[in-house]
Short mmCIF file of N, CA and C and ligand atoms in Angstrom, two decimals:
data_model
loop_
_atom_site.label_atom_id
_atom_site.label_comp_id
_atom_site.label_asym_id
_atom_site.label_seq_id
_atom_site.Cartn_x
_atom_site.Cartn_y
_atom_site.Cartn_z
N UNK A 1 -16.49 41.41 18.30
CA UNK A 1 -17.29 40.24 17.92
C UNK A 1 -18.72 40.43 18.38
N UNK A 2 -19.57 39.92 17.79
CA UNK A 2 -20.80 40.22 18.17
C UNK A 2 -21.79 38.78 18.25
N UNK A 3 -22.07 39.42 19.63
CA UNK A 3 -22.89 37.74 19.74
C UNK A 3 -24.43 37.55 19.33
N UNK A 4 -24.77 36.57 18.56
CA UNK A 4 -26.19 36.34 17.69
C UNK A 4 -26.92 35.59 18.40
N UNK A 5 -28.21 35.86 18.51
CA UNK A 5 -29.17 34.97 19.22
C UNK A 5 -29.94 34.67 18.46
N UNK A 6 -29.70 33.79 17.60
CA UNK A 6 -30.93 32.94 17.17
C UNK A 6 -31.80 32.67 17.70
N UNK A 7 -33.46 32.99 17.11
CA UNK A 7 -35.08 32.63 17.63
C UNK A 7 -34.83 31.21 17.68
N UNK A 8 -35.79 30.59 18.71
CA UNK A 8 -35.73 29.24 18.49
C UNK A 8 -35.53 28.45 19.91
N UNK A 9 -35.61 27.34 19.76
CA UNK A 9 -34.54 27.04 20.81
C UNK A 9 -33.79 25.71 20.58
N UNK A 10 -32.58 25.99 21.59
CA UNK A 10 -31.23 24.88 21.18
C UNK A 10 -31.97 23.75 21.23
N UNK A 11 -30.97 23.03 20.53
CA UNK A 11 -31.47 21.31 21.21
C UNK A 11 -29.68 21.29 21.27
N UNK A 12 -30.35 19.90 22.16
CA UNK A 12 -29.02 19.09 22.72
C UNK A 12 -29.18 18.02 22.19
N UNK A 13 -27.77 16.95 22.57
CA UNK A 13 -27.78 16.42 22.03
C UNK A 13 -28.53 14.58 22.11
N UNK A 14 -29.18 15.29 23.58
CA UNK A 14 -30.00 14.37 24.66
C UNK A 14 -31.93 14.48 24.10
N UNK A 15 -31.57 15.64 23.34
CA UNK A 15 -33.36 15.83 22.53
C UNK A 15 -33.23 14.99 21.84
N UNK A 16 -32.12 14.51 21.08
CA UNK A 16 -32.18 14.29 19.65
C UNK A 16 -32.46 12.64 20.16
N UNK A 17 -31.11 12.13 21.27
CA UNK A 17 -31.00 10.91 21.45
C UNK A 17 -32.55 10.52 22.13
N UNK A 18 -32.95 11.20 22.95
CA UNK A 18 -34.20 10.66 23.61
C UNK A 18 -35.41 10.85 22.88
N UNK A 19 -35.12 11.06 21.75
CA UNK A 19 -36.36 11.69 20.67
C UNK A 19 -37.10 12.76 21.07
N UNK A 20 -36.89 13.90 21.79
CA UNK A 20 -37.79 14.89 22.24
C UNK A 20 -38.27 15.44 21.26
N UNK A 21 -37.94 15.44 20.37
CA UNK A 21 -37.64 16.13 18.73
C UNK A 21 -37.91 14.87 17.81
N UNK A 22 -38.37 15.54 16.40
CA UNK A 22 -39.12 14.65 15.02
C UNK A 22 -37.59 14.41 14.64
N UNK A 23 -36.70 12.97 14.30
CA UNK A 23 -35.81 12.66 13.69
C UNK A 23 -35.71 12.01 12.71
N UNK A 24 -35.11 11.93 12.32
CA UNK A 24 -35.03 10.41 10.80
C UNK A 24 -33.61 10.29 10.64
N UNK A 25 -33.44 9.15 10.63
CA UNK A 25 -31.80 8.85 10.25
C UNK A 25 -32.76 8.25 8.58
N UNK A 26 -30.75 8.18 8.12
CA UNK A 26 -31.22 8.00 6.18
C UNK A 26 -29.57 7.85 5.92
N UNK A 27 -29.89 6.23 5.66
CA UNK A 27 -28.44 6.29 4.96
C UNK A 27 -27.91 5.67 3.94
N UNK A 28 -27.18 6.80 3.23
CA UNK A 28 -27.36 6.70 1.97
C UNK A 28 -26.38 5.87 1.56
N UNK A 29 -26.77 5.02 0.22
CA UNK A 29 -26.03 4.03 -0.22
C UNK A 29 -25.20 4.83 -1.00
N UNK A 30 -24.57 5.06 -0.76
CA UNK A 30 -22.89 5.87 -1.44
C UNK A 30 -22.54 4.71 -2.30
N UNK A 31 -21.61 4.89 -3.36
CA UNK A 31 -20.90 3.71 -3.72
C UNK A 31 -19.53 4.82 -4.89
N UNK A 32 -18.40 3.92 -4.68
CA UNK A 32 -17.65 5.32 -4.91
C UNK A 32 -16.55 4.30 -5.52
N UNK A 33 -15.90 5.24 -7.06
CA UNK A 33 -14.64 4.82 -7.75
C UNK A 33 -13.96 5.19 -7.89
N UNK A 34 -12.62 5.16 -7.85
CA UNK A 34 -11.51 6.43 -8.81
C UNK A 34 -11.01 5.49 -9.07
N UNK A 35 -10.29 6.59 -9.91
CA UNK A 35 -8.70 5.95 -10.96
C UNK A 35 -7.87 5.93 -9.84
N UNK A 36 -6.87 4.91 -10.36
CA UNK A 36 -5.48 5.12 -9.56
C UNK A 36 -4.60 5.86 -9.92
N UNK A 37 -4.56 5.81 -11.49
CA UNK A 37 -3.67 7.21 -12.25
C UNK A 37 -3.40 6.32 -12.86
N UNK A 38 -2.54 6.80 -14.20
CA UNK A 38 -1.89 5.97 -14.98
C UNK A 38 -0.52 5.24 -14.43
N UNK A 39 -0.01 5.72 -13.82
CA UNK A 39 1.32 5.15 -13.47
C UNK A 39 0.98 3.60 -12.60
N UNK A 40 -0.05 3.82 -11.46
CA UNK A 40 -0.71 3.19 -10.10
C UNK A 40 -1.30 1.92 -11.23
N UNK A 41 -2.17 2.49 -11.97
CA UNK A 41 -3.00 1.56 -12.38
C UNK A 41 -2.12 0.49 -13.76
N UNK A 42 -1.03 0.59 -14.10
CA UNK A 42 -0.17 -0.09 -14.84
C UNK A 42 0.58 -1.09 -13.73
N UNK A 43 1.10 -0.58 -12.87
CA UNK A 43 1.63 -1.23 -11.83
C UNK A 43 0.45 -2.26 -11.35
N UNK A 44 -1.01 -1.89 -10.73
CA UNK A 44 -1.69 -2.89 -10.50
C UNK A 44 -1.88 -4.17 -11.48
N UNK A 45 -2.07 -3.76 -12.79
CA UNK A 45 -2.58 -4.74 -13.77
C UNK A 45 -1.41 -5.80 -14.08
N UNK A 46 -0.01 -4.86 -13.98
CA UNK A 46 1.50 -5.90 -14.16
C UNK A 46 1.23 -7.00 -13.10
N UNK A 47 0.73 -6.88 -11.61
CA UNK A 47 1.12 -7.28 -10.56
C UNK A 47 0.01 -8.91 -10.63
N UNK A 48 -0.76 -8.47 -11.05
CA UNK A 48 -2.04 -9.24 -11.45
C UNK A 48 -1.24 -10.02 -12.62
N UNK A 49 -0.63 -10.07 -13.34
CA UNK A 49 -0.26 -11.18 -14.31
C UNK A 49 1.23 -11.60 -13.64
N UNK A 50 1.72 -11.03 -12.63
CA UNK A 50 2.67 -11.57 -12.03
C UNK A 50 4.33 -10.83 -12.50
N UNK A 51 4.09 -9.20 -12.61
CA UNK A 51 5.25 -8.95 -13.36
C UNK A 51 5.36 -7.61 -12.37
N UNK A 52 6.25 -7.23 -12.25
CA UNK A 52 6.81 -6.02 -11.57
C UNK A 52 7.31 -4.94 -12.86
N UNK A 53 6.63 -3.85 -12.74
CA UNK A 53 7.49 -2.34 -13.71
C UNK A 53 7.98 -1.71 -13.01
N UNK A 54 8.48 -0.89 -13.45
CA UNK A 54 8.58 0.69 -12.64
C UNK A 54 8.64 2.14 -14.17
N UNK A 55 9.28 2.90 -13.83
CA UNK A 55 8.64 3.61 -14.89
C UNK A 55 10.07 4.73 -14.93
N UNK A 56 10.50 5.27 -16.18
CA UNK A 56 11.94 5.64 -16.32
C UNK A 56 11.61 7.84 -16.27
N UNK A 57 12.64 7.89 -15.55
CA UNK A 57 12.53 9.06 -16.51
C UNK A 57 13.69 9.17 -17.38
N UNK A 58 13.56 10.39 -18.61
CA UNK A 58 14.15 10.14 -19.82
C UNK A 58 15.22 11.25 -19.20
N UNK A 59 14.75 12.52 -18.15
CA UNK A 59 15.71 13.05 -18.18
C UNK A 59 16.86 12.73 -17.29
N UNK A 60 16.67 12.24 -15.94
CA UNK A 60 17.42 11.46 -14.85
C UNK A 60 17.90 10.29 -14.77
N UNK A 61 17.21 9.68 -15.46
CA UNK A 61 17.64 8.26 -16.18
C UNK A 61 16.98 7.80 -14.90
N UNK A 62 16.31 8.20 -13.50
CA UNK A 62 15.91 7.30 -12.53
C UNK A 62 15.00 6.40 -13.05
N UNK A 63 14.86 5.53 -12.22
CA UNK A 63 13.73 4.46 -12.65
C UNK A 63 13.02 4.09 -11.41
N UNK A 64 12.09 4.85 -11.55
CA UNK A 64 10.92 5.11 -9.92
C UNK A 64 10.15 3.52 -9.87
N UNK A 65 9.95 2.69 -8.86
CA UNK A 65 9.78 2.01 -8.52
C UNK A 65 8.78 2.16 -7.16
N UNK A 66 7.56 1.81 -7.09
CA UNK A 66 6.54 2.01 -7.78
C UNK A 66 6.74 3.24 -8.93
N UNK A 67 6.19 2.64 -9.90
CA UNK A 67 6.60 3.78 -11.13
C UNK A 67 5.28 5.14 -10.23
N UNK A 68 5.85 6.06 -11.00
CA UNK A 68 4.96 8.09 -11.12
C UNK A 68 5.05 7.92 -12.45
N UNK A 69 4.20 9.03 -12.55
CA UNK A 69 3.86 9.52 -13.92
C UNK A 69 4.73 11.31 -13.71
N UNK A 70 5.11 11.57 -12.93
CA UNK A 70 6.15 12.91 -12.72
C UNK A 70 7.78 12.56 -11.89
N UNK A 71 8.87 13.27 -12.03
CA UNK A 71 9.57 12.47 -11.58
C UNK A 71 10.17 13.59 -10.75
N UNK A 72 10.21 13.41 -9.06
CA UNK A 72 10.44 14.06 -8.33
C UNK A 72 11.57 14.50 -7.82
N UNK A 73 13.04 14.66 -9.27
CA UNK A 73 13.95 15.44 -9.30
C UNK A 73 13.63 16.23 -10.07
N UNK A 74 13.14 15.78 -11.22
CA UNK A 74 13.15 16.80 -12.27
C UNK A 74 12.48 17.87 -12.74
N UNK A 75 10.73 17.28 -12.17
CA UNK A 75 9.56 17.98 -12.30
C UNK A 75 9.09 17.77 -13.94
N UNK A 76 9.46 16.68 -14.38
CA UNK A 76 8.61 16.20 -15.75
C UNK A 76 8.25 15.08 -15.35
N UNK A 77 7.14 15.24 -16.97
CA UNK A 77 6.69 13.18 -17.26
C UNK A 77 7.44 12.27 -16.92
N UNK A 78 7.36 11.21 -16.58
CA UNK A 78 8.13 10.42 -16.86
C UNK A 78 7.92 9.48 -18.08
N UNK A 79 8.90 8.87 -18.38
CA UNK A 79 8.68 8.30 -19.84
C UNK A 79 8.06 6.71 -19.86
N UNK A 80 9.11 5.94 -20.10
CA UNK A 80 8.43 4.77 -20.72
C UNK A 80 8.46 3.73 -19.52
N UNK A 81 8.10 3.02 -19.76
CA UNK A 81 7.75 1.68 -18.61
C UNK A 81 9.01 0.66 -18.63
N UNK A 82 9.68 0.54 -17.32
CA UNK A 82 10.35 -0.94 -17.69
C UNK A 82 9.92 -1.91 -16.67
N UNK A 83 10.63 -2.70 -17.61
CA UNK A 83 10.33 -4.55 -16.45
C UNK A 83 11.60 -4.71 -15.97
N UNK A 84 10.75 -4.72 -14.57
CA UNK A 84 12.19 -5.34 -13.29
C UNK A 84 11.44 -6.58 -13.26
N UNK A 85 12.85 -7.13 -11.84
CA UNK A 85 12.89 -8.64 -11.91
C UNK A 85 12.01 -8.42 -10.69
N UNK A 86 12.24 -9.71 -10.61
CA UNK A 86 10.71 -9.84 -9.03
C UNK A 86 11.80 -10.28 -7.80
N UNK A 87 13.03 -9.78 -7.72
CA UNK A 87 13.76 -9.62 -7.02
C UNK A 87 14.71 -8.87 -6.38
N UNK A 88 15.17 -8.77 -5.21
CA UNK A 88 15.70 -7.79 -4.30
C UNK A 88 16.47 -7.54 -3.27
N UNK A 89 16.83 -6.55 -3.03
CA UNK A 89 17.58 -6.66 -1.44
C UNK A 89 16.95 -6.20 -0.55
N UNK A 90 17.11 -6.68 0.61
CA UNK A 90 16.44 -5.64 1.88
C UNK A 90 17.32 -4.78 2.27
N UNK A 91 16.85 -3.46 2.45
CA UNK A 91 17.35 -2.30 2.84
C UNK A 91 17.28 -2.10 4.53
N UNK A 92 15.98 -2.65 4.94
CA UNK A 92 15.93 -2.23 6.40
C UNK A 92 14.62 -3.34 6.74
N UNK A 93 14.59 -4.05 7.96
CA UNK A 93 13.59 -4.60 7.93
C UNK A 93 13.08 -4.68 9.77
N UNK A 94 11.76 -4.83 9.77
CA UNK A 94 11.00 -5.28 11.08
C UNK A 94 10.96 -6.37 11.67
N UNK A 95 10.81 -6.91 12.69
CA UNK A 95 10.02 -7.96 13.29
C UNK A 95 8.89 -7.63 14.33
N UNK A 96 7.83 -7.78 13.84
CA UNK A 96 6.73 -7.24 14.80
C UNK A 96 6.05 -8.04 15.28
N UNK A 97 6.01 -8.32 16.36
CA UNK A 97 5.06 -9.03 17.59
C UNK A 97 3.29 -8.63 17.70
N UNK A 98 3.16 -7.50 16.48
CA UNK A 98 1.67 -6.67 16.64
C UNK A 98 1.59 -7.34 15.10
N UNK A 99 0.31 -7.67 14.98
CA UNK A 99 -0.45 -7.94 13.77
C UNK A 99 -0.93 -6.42 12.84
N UNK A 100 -1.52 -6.30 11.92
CA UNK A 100 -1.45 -5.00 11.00
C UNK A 100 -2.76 -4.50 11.89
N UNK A 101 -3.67 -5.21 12.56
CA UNK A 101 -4.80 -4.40 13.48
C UNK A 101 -3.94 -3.83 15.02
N UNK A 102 -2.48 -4.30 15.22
CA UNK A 102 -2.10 -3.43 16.52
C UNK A 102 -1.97 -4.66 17.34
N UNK A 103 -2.70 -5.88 17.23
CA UNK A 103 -3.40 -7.22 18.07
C UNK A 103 -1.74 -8.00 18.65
N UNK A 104 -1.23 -7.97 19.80
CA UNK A 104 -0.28 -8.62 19.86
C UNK A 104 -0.57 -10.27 19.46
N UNK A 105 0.80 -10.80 19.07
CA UNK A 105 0.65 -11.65 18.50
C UNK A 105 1.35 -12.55 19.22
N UNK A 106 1.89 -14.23 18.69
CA UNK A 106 2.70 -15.33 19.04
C UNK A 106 3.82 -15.14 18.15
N UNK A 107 3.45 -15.37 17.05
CA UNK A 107 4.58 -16.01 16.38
C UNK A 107 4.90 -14.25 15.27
N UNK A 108 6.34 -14.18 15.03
CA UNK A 108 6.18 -12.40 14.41
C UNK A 108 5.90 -12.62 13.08
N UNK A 109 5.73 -11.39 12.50
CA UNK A 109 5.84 -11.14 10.92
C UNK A 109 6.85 -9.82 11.18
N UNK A 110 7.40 -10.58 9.19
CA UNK A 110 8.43 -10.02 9.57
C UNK A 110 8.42 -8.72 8.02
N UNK A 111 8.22 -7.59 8.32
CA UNK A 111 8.52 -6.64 7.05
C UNK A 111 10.02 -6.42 6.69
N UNK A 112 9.84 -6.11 5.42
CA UNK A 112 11.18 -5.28 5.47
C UNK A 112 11.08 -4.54 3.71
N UNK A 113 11.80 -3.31 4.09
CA UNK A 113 11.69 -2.58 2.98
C UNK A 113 12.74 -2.87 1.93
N UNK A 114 12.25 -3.41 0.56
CA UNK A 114 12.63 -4.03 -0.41
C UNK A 114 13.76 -3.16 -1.92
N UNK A 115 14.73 -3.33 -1.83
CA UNK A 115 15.27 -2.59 -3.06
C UNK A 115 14.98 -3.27 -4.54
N UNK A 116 14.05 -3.16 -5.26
CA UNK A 116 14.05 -4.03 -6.55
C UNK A 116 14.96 -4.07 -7.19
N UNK A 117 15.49 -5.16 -7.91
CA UNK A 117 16.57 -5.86 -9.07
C UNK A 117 15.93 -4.76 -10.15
N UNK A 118 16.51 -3.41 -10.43
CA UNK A 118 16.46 -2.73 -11.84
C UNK A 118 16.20 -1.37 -11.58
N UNK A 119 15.75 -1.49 -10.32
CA UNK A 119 14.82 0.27 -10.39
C UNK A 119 16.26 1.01 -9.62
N UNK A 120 16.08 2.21 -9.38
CA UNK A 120 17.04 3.10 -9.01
C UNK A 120 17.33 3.17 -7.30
N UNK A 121 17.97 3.36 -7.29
CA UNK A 121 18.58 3.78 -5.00
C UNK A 121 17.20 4.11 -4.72
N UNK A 122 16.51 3.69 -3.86
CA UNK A 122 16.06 4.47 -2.48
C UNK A 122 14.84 4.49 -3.12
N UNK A 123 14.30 3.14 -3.95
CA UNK A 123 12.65 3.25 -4.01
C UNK A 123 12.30 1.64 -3.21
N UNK A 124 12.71 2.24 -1.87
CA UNK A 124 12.33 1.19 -1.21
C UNK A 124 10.53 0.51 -1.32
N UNK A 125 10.84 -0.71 -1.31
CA UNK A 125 9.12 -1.13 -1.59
C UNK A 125 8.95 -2.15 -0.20
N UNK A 126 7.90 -1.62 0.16
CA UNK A 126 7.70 -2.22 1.50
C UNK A 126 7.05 -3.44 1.52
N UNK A 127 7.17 -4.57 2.25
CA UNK A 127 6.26 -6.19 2.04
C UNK A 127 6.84 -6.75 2.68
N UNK A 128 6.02 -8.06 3.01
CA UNK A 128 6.29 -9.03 4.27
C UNK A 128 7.74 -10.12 3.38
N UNK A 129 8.49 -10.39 4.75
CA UNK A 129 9.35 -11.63 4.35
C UNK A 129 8.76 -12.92 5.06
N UNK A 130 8.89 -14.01 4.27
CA UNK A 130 8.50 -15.06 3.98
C UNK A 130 9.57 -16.21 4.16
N UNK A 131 9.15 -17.76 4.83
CA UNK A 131 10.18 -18.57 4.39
C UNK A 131 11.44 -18.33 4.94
N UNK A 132 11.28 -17.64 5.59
CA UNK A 132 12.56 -17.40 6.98
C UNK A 132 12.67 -17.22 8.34
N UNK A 133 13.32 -17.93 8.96
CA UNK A 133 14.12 -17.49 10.61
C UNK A 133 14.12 -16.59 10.86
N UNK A 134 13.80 -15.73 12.00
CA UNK A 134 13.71 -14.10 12.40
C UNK A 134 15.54 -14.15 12.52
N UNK A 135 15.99 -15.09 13.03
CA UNK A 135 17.64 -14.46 13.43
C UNK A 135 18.82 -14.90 12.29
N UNK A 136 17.78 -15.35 10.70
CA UNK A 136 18.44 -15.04 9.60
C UNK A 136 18.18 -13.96 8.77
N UNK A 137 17.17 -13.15 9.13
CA UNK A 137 16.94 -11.85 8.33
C UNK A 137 17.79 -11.19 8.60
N UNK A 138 18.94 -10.42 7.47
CA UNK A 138 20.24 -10.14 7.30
C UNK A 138 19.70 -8.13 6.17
N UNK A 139 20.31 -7.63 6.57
CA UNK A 139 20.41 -6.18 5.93
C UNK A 139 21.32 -6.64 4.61
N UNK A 140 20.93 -6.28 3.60
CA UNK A 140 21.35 -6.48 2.34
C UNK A 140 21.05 -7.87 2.24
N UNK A 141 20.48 -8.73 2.57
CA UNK A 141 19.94 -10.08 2.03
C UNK A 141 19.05 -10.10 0.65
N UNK A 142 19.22 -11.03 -0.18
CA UNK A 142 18.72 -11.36 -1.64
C UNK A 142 17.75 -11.88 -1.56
N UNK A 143 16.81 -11.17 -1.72
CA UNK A 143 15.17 -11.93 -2.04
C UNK A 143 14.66 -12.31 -3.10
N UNK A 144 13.24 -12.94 -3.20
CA UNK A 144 12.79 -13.53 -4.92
C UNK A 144 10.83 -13.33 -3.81
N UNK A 145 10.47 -12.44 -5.16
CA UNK A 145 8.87 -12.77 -4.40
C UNK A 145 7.86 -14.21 -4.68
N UNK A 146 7.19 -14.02 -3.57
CA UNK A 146 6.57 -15.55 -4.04
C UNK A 146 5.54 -14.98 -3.96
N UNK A 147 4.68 -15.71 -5.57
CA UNK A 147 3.59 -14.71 -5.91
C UNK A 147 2.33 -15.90 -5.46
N UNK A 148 1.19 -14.79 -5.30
CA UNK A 148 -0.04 -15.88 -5.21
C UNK A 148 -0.30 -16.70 -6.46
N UNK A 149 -1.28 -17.78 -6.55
CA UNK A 149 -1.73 -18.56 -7.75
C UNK A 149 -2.53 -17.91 -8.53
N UNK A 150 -1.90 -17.25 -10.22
CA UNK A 150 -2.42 -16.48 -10.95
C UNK A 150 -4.01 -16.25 -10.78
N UNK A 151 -4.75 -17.42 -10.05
CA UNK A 151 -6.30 -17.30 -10.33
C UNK A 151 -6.46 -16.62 -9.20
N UNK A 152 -5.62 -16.51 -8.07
CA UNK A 152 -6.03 -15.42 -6.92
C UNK A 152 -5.64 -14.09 -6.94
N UNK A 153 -5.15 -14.08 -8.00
CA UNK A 153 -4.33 -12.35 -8.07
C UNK A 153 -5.54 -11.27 -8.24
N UNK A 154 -5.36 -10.43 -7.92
CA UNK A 154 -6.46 -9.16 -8.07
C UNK A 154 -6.08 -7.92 -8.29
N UNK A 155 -4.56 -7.92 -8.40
CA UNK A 155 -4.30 -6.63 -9.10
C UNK A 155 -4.06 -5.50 -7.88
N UNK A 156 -3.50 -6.55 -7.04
CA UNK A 156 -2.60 -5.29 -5.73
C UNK A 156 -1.67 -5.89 -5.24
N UNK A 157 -1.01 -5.18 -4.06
CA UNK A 157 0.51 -5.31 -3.84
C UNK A 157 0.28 -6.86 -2.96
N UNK A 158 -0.50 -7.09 -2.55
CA UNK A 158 -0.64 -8.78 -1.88
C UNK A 158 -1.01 -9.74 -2.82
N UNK A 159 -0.82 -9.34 -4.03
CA UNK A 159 -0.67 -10.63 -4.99
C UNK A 159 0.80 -11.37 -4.93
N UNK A 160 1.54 -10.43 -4.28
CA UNK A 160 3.01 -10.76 -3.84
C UNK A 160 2.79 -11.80 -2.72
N UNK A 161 2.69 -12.66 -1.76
CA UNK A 161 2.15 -13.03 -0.99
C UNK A 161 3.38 -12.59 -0.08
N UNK A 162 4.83 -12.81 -0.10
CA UNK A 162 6.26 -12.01 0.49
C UNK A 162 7.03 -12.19 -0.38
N UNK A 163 8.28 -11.83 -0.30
CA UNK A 163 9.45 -12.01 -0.62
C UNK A 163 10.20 -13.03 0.51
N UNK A 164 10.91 -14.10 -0.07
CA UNK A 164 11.46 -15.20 1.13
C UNK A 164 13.21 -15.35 0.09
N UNK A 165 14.44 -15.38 1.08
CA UNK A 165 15.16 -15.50 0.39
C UNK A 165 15.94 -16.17 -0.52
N UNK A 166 16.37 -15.60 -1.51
CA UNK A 166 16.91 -16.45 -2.76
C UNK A 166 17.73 -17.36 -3.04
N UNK A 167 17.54 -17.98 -3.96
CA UNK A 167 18.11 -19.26 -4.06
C UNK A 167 17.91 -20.22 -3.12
N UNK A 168 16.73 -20.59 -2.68
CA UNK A 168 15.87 -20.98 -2.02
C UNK A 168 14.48 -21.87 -2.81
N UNK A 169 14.32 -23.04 -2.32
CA UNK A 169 12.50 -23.58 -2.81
C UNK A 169 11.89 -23.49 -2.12
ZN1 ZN B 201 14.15 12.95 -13.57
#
């Protein structure tokens, strides 16, 4: 290895902070978009009028929930779009004493990972439960989501506001 001595001399990082040295900060107004993909961005726009898809494949017959646009047995497209119900079972669920910043809390929230009414095994969908007792949240319990008021929807997964269980007002 060979060691290089650059002409010059170092600065630290105490030149820069104490200004020993000509600086300029500059910051730039970035502003930045993407796609979600076709699959992502069908799912957002359903969610926003208050409807749940998922998306089939033709050769597995699975039905991916959040729908893909590839289907990760088969390694193809996936095909056409269906409509599930806006209801479910819980597969596995939380009670957390930490808020989503880490912040301990009083009273819990309670997650739990969601099996949708239509889509295939094991596309668990994750979201808060609602409208329940921590020491009635039950493994395989029947949920129904309760959606926000169409004029607050925006076209993401908290237009769901939770799932609270069914047959229930
Ligand atoms: Zn497949």
């Amino acid at each position: 290895m060979v060691d290089r001595v650059w002409r010059g001399t170092s600065l630290t990082a105490t030149d820069l902070q104490e200004r020993r040295v000509l600086t300029e900060k500059w910051r730039p107004e970035a502003k930045y978009e993407w796609s979600t993909g076709e699959s992502m961005s069908r799912f957002l726009a359903e969610l926003k009028e208050g409807r749940l898809v998922g998306r089939k494949c033709d050769k597995c017959q699975l039905v991916y929930f959040p729908p893909i646009s590839f289907c990760r047995e088969c390694f193809v497209r996936t095909g056409e779009f269906v409509s599930l119900k806006d209801t479910g079972t819980v597969e596995t669920f939380s009670i957390s004493y930490l808020d989503t910043d880490a912040r301990r809390i009083e009273e819990p929230i309670f997650v739990a990972v969601i099996s949708v009414d239509g889509a295939s095994e094991k596309m668990g969908f994750m979201h808060y439960l609602g409208d329940v007792e921590k020491d009635d949240i039950k493994i395989g319990m029947k949920v129904k989501a309760v959606w926000k008021p169409k004029k607050d929807r925006e076209g993401a997964v908290t237009d769901i506001k939770y799932f609270k269980p069914s047959g229930r007002r």
